[in-house]
PDB file of C-alpha atoms in Angstrom:
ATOM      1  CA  UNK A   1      20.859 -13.210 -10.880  1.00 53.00           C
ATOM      2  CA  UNK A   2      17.745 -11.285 -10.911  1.00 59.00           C
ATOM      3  CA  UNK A   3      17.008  -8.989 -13.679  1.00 74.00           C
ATOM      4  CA  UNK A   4      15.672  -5.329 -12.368  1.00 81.00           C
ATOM      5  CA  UNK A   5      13.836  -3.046 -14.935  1.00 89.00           C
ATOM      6  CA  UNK A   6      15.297   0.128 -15.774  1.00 91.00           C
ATOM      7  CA  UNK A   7      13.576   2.188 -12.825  1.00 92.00           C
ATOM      8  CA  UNK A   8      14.639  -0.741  -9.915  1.00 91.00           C
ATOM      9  CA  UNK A   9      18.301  -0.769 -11.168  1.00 92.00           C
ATOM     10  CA  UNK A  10      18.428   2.961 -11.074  1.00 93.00           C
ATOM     11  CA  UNK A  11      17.079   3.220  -7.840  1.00 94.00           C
ATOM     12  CA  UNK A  12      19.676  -0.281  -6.948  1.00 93.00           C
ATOM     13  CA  UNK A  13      22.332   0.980  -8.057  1.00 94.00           C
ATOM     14  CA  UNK A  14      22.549   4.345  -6.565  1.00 93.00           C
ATOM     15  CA  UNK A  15      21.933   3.061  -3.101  1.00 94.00           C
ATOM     16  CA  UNK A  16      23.980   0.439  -3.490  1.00 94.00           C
ATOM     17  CA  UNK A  17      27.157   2.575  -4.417  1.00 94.00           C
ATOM     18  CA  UNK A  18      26.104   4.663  -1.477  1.00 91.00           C
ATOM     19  CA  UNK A  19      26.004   1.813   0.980  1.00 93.00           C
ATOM     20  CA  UNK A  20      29.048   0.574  -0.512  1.00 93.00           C
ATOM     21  CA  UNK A  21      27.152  -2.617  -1.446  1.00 94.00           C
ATOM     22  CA  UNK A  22      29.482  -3.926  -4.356  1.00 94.00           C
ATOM     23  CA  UNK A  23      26.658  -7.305  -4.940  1.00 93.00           C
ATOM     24  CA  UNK A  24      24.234  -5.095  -5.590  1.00 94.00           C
ATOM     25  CA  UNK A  25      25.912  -2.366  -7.491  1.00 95.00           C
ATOM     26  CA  UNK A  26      26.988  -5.162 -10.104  1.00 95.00           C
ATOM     27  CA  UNK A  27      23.648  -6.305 -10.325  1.00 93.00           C
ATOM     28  CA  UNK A  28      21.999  -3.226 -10.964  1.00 94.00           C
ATOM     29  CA  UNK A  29      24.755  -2.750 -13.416  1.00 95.00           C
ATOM     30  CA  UNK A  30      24.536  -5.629 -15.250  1.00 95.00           C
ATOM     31  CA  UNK A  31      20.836  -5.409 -15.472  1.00 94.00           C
ATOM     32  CA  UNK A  32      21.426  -1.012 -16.950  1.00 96.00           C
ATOM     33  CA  UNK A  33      23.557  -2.894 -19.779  1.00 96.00           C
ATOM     34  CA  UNK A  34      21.245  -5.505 -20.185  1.00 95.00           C
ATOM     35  CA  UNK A  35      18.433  -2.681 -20.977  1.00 96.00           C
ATOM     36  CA  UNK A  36      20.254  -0.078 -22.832  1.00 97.00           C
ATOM     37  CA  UNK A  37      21.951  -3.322 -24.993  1.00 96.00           C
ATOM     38  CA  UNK A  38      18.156  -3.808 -26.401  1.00 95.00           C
ATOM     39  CA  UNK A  39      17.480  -0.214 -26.881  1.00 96.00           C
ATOM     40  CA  UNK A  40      20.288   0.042 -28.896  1.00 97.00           C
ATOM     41  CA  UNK A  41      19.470  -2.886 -30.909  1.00 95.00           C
ATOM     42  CA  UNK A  42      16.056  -1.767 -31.759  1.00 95.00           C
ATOM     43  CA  UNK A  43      17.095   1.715 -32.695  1.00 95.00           C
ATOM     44  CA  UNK A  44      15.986   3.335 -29.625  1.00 96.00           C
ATOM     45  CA  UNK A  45      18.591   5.990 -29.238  1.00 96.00           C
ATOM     46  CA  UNK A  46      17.306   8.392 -26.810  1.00 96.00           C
ATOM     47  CA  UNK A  47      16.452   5.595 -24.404  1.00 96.00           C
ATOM     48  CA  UNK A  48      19.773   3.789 -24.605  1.00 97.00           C
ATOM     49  CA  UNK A  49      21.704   7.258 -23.989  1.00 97.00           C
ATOM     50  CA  UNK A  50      19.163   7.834 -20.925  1.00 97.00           C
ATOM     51  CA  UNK A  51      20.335   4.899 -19.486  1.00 97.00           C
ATOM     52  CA  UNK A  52      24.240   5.213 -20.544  1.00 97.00           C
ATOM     53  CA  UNK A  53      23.957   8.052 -18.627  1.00 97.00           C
ATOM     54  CA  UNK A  54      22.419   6.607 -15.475  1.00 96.00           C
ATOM     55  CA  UNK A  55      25.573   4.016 -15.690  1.00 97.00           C
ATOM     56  CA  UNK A  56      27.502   6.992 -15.670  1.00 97.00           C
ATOM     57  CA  UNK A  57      26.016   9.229 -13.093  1.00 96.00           C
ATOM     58  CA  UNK A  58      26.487   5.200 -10.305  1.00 96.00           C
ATOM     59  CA  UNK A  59      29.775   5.089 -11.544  1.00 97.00           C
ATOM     60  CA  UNK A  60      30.734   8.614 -10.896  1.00 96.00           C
ATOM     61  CA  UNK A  61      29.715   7.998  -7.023  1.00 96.00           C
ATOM     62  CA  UNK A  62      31.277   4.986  -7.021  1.00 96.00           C
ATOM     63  CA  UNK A  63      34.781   6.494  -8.026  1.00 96.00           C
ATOM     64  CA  UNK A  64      34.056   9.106  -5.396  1.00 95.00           C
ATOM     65  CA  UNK A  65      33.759   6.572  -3.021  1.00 94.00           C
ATOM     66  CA  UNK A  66      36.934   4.838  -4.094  1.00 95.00           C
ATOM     67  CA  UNK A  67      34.767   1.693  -5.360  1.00 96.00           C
ATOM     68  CA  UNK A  68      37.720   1.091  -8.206  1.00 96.00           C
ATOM     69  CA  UNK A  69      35.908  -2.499  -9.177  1.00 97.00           C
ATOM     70  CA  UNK A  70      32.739  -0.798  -9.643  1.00 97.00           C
ATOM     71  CA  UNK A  71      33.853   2.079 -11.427  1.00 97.00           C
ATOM     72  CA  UNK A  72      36.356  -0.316 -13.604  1.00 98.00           C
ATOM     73  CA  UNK A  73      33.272  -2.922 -14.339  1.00 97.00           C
ATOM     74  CA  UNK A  74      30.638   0.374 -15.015  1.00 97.00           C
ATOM     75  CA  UNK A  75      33.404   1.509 -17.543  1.00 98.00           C
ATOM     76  CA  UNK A  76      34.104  -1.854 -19.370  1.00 98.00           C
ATOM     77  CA  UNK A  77      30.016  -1.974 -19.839  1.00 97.00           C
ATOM     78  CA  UNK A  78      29.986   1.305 -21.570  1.00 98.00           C
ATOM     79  CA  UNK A  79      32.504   0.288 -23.740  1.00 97.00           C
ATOM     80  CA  UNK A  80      30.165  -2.982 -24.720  1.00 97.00           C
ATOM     81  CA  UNK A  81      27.533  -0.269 -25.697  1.00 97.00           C
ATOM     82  CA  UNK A  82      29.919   1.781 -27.232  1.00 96.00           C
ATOM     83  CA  UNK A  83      30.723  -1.297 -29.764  1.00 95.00           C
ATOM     84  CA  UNK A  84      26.896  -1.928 -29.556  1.00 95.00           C
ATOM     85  CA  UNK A  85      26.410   1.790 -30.677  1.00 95.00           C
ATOM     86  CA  UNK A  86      29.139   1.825 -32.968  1.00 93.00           C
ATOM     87  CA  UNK A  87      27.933  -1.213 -35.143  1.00 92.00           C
ATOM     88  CA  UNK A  88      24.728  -0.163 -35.089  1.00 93.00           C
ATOM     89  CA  UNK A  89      25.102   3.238 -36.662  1.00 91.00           C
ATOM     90  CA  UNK A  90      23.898   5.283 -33.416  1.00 94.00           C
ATOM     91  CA  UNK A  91      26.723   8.205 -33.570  1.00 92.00           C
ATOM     92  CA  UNK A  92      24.906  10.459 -30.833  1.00 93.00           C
ATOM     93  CA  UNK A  93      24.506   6.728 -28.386  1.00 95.00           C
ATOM     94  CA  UNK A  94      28.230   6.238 -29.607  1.00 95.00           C
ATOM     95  CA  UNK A  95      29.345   9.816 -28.741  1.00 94.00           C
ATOM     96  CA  UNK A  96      27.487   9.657 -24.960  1.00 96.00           C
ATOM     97  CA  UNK A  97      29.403   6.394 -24.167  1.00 97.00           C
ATOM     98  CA  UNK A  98      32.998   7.689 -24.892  1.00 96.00           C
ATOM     99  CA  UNK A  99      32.129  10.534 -23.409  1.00 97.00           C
ATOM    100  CA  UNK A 100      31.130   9.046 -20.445  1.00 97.00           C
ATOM    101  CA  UNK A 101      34.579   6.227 -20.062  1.00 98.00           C
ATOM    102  CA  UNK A 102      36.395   9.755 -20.597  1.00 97.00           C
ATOM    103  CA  UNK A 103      34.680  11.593 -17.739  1.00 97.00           C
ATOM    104  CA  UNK A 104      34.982   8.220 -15.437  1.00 98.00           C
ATOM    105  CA  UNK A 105      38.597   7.853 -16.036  1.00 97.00           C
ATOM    106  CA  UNK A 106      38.696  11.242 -15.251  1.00 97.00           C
ATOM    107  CA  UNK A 107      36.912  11.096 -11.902  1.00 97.00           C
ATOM    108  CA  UNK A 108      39.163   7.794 -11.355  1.00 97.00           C
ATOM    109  CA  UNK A 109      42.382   9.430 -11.577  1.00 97.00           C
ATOM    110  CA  UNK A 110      41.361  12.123  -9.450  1.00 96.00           C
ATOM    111  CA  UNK A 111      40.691   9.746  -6.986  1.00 96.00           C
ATOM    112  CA  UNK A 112      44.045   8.245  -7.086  1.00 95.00           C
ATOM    113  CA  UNK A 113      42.306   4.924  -8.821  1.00 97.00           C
ATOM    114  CA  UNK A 114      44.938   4.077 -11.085  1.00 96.00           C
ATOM    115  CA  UNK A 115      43.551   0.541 -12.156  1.00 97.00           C
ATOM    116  CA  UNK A 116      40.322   2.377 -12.794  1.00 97.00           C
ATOM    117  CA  UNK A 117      41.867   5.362 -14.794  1.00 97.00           C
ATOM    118  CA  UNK A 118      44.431   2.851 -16.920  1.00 97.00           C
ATOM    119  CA  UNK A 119      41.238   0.824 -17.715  1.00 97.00           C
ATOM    120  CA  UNK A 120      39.159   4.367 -18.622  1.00 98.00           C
ATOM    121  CA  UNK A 121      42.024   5.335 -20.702  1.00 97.00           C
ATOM    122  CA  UNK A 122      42.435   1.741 -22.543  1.00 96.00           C
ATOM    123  CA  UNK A 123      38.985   1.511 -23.748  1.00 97.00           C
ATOM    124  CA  UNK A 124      38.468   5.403 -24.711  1.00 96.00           C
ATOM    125  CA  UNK A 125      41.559   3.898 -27.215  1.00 95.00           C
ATOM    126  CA  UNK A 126      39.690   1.056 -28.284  1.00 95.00           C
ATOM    127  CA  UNK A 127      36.675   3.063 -28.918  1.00 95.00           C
ATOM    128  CA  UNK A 128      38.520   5.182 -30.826  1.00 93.00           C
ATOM    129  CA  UNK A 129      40.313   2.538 -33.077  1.00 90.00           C
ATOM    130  CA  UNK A 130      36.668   1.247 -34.226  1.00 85.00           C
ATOM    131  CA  UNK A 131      37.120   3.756 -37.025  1.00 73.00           C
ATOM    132  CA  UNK A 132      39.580   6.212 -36.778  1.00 56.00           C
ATOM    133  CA  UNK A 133      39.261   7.200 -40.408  1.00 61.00           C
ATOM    134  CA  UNK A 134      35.611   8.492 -39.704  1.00 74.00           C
ATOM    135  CA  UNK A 135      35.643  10.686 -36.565  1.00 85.00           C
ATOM    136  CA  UNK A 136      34.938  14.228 -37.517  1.00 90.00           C
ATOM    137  CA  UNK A 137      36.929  16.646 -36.204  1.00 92.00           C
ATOM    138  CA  UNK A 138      35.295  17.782 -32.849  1.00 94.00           C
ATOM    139  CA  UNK A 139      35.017  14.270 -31.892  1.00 94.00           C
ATOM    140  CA  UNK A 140      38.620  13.701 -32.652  1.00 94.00           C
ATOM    141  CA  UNK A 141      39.379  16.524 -30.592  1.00 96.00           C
ATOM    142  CA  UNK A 142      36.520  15.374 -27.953  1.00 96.00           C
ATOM    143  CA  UNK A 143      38.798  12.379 -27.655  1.00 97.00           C
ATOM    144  CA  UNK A 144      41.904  14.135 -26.803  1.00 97.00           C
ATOM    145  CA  UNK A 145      40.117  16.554 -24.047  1.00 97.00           C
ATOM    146  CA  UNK A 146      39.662  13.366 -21.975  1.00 97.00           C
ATOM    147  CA  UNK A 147      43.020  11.891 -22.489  1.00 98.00           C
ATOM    148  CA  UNK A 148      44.625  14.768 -21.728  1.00 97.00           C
ATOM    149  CA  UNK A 149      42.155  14.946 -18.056  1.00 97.00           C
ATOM    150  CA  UNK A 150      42.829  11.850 -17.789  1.00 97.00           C
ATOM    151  CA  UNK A 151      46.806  12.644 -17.713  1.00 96.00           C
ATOM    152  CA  UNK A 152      46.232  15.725 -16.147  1.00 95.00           C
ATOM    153  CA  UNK A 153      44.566  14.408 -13.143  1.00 96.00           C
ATOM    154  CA  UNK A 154      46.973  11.756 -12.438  1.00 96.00           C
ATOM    155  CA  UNK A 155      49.551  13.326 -12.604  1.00 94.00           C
ATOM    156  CA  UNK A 156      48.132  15.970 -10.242  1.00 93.00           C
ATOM    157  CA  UNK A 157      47.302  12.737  -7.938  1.00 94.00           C
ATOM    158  CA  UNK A 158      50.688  11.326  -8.741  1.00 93.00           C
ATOM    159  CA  UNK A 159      50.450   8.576 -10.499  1.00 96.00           C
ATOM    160  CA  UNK A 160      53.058   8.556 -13.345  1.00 94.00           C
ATOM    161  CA  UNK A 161      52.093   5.374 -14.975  1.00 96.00           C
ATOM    162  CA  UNK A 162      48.993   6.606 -15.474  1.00 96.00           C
ATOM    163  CA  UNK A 163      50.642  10.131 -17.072  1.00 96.00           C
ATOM    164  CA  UNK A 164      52.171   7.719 -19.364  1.00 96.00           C
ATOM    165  CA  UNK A 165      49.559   5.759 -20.955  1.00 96.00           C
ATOM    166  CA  UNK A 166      47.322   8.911 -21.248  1.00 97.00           C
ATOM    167  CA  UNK A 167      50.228  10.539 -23.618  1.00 97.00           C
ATOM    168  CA  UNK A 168      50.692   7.481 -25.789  1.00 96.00           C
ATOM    169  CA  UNK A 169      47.213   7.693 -25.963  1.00 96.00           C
ATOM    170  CA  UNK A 170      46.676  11.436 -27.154  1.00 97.00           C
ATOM    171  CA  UNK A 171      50.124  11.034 -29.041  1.00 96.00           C
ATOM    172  CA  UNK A 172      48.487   8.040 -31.257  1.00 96.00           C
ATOM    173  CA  UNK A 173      45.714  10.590 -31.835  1.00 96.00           C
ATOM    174  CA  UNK A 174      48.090  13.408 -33.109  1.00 96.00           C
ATOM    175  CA  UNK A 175      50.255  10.938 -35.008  1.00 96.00           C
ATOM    176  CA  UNK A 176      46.942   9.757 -37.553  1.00 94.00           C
ATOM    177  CA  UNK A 177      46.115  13.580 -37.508  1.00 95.00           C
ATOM    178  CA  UNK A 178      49.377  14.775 -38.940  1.00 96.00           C
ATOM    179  CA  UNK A 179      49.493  11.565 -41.232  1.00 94.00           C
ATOM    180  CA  UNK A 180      46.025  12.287 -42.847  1.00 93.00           C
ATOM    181  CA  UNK A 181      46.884  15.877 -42.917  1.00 94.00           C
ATOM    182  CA  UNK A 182      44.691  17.345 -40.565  1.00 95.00           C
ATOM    183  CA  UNK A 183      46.342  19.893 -39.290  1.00 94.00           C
ATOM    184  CA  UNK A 184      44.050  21.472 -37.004  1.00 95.00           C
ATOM    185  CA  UNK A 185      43.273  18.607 -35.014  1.00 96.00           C
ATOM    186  CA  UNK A 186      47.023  17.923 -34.874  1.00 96.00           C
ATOM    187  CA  UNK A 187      47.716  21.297 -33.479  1.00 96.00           C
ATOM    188  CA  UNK A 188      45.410  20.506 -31.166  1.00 96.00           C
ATOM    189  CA  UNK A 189      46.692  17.412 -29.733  1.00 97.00           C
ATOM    190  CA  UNK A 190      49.932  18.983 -29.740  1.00 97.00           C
ATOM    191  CA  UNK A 191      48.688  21.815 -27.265  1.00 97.00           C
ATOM    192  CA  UNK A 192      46.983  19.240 -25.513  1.00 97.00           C
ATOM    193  CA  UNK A 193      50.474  17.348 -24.716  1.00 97.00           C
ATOM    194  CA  UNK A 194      51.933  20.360 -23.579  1.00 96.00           C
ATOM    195  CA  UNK A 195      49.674  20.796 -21.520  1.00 95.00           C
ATOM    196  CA  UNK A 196      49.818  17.287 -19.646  1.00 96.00           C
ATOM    197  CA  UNK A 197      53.938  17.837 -20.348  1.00 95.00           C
ATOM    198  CA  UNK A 198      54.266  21.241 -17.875  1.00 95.00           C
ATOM    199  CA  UNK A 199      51.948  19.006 -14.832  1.00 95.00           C
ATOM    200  CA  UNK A 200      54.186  16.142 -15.217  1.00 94.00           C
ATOM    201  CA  UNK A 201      57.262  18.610 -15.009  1.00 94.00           C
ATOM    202  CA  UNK A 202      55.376  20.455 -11.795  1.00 93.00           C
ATOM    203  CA  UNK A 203      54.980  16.886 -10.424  1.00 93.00           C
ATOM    204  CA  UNK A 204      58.738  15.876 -11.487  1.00 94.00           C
ATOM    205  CA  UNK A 205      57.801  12.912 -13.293  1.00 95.00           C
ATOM    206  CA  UNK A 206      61.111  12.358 -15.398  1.00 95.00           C
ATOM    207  CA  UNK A 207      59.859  10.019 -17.895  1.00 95.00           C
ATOM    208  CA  UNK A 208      56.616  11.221 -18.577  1.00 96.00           C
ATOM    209  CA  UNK A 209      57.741  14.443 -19.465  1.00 96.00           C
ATOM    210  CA  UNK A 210      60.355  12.589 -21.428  1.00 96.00           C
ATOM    211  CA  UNK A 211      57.576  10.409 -22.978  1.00 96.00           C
ATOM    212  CA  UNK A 212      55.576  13.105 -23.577  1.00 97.00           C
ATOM    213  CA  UNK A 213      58.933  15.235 -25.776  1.00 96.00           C
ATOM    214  CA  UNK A 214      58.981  11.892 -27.793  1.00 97.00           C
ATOM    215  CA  UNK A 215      55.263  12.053 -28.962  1.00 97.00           C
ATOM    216  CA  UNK A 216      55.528  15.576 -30.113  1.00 96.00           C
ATOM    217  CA  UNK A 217      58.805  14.967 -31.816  1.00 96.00           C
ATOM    218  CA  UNK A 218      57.183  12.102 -33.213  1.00 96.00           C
ATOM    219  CA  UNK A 219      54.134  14.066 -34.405  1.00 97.00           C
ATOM    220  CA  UNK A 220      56.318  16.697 -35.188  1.00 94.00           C
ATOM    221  CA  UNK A 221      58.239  14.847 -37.738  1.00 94.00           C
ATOM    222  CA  UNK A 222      55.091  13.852 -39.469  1.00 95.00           C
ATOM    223  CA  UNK A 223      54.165  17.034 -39.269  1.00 94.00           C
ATOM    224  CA  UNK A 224      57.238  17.956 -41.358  1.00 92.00           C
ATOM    225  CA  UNK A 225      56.546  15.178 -43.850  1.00 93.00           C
ATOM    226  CA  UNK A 226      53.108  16.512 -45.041  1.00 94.00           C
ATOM    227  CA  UNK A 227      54.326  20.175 -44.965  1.00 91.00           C
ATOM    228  CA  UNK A 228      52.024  21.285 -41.997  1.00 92.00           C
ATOM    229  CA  UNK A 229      53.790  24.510 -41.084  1.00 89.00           C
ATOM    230  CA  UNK A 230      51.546  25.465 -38.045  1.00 90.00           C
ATOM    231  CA  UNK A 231      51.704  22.134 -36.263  1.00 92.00           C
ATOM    232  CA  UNK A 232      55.555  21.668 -36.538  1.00 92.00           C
ATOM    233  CA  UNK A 233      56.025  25.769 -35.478  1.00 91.00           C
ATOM    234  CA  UNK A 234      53.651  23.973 -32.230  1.00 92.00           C
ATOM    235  CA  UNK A 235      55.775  21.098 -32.020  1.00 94.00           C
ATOM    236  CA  UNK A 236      59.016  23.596 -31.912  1.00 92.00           C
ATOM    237  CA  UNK A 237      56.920  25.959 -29.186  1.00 91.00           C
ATOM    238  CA  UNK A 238      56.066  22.933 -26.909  1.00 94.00           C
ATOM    239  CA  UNK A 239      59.125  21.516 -27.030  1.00 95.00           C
ATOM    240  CA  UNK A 240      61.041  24.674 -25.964  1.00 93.00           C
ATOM    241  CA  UNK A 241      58.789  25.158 -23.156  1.00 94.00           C
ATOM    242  CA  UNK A 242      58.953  21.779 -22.344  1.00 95.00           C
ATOM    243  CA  UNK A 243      63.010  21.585 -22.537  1.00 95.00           C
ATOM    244  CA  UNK A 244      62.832  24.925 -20.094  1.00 95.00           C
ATOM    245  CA  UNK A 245      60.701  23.843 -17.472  1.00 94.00           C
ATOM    246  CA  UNK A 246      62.758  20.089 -17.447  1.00 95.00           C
ATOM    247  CA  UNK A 247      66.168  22.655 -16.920  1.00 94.00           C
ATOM    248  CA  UNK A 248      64.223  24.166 -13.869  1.00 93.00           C
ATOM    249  CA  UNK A 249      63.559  21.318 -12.158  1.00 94.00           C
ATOM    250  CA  UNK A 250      66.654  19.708 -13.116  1.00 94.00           C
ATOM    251  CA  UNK A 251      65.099  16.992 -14.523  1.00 94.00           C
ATOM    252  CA  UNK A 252      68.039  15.536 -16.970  1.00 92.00           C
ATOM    253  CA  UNK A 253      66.586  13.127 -19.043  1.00 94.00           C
ATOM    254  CA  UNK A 254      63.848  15.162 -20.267  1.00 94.00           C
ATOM    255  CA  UNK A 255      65.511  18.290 -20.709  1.00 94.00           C
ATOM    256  CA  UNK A 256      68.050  15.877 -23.298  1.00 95.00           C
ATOM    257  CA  UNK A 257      65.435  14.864 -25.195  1.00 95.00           C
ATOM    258  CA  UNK A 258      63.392  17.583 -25.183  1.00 95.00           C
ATOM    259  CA  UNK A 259      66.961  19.272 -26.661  1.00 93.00           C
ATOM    260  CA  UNK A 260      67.527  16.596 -28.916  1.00 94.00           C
ATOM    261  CA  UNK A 261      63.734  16.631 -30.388  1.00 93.00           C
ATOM    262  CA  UNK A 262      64.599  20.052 -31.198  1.00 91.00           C
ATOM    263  CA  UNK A 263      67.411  19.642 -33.498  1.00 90.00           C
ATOM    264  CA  UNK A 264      65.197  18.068 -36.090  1.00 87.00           C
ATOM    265  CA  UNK A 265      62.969  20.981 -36.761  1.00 84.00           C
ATOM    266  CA  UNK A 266      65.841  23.905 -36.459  1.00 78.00           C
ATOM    267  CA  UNK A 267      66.338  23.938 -40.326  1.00 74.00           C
ATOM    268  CA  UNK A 268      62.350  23.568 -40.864  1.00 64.00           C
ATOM    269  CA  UNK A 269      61.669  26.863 -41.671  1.00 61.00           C
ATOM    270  CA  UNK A 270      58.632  28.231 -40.209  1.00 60.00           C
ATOM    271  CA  UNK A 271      58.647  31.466 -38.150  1.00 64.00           C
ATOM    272  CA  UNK A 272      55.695  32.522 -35.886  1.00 65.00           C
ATOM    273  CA  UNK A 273      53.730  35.598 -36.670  1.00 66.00           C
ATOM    274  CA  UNK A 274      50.768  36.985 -35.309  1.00 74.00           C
ATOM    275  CA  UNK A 275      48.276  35.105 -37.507  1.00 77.00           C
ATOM    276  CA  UNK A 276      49.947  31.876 -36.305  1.00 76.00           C
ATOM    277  CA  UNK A 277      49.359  32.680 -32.873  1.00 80.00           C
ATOM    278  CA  UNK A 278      45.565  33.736 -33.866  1.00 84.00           C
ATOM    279  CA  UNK A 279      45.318  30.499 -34.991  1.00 85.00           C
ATOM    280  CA  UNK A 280      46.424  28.780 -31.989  1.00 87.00           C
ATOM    281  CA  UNK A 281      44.038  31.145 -30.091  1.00 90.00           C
ATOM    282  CA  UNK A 282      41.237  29.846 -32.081  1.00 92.00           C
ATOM    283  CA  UNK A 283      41.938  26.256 -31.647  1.00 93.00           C
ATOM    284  CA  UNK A 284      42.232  26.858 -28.109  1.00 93.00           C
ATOM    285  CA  UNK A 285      38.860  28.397 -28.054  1.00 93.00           C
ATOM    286  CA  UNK A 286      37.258  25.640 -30.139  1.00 93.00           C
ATOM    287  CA  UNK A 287      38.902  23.491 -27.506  1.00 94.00           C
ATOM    288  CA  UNK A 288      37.364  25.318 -24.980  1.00 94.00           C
ATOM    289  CA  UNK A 289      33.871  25.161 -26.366  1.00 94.00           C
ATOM    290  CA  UNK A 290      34.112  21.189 -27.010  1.00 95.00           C
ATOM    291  CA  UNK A 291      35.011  20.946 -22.951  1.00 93.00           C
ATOM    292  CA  UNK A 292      32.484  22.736 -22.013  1.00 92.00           C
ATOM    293  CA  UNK A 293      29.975  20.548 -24.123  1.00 90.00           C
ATOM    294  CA  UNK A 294      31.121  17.185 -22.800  1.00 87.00           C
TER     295      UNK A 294
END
């Protein structure tokens, strides 16, 4: 295969995703990894994130144009760097490679690319297992803004399986929060659940919103364990709202388990109060300005 420098594989692989040329588009891929591989193995951090990001910006069209191989074999490259990145030291290459799997699996789901958005979501887990005990928090939370795009998005585009792996996913997240005692990253992945937990209810997907009851409780009960008052008073919130919107559209299973989560934090004895719901305001907010930095 013939190797293009950086400037012939941009200009190859954006012409080739618009021509729908799948040959090319994996050569001018191949060649991007090649490139950004060696900048990120000589230190060259602003290069290899300039180039991450022209992976990114091929992919992106290619997932427009419902080019799922392209999009899938664009993502399992930046996970290569990622591991490159990670190894290496190179937290800001690191950080612009997860970031950019995220926002693909995103723009995969949304095009009803469920291979593509399964594989997205996979590797943004992998990623994040390279050293879960070191992520500070906005990263950690970082993580769970895609996830939960990820989930949202499919499950706006129907695809349930997809709904599924994002929530085991973000609840895997909030589980290692609540068991290292970080409560406010737990709080936020339990918002974050919610939040994929009323779409999948609007889309009347049974067992994900089911699934997505079990995580909290789970997360919940950890929660419980380590004395975290504000994340299991969220984990009782969600799960009422959750239970309430499976009752309205008479979804059975969920609405059960939803109920039955429930019964293990009735005795837990933490009442809401304005401060709490400050708090959740704030996380929300710090949410907010982590989204609109990715």
């Amino acid at each position: 295969m013939i190797i293009l420098n950086e400037a012939e594989a941009v200009e190859v692989s954006l012409s080739a995703v618009d021509r729908g040329d799948e040959s090319k588009a994996f050569q001018a891929l191949d060649s991007l990894t090649g490139i950004a591989a060696d900048f990120l193995s000589e230190n060259e951090e602003a290069d290899a994130e300039r180039v991450i990001l022209s992976i990114e910006n091929a992919a992106q069209v290619a997932a427009e144009r419902e080019m799922e191989l392209v999009t899938i074999n664009s993502i399992l490259s930046l996970g290569k760097l990622a591991r490159v990145a990670a190894d290496k030291g190179l937290e800001s290459a690191l950080s612009r490679a997860f970031i950019a799997i995220g926002k693909l699996g995103e723009a995969a789901a949304s095009h009803s690319l469920e291979a593509g958005s399964k594989v997205a979501a996979t590797t943004l887990m992998e990623i994040w297992n390279f050293s879960p005990e070191e992520w500070e928090q906005e990263k950690t939370i970082a993580f769970s803004l895609l996830f939960k795009e990820i989930g949202t998005s499919a499950a706006r585009r129907g695809m349930q399986d997809v709904v599924l792996n994002a929530v085991t996913c973000l609840g895997e997240i909030g589980k290692k929060s609540a068991a290292k005692s970080l409560e406010l990253e737990t709080v936020s992945a339990l918002l974050l659940l919610e939040e994929i937990g009323k779409i999948a209810a609007e889309s009347y997907f049974d067992e994900a919103l089911s699934s997505t009851a079990l995580s909290i409780e789970e997360i919940g009960k950890l929660s419980k364990k380590k004395e975290l008052s504000d994340a299991v008073l969220q984990c009782q919130w969600a799960l009422e709202t959750l239970r309430v919107q499976a009752e309205e559209k008479l979804l059975n299973n969920s609405s059960i388990v939803a109920e039955l989560a429930l019964e293990n934090f009735a005795n837990a004895g933490y009442t809401d109060s304005e401060e709490k719901v400050e708090k959740f305001r704030e996380i929300k907010a710090l949410q907010e300005k982590i989204q609109s930095n990715l």
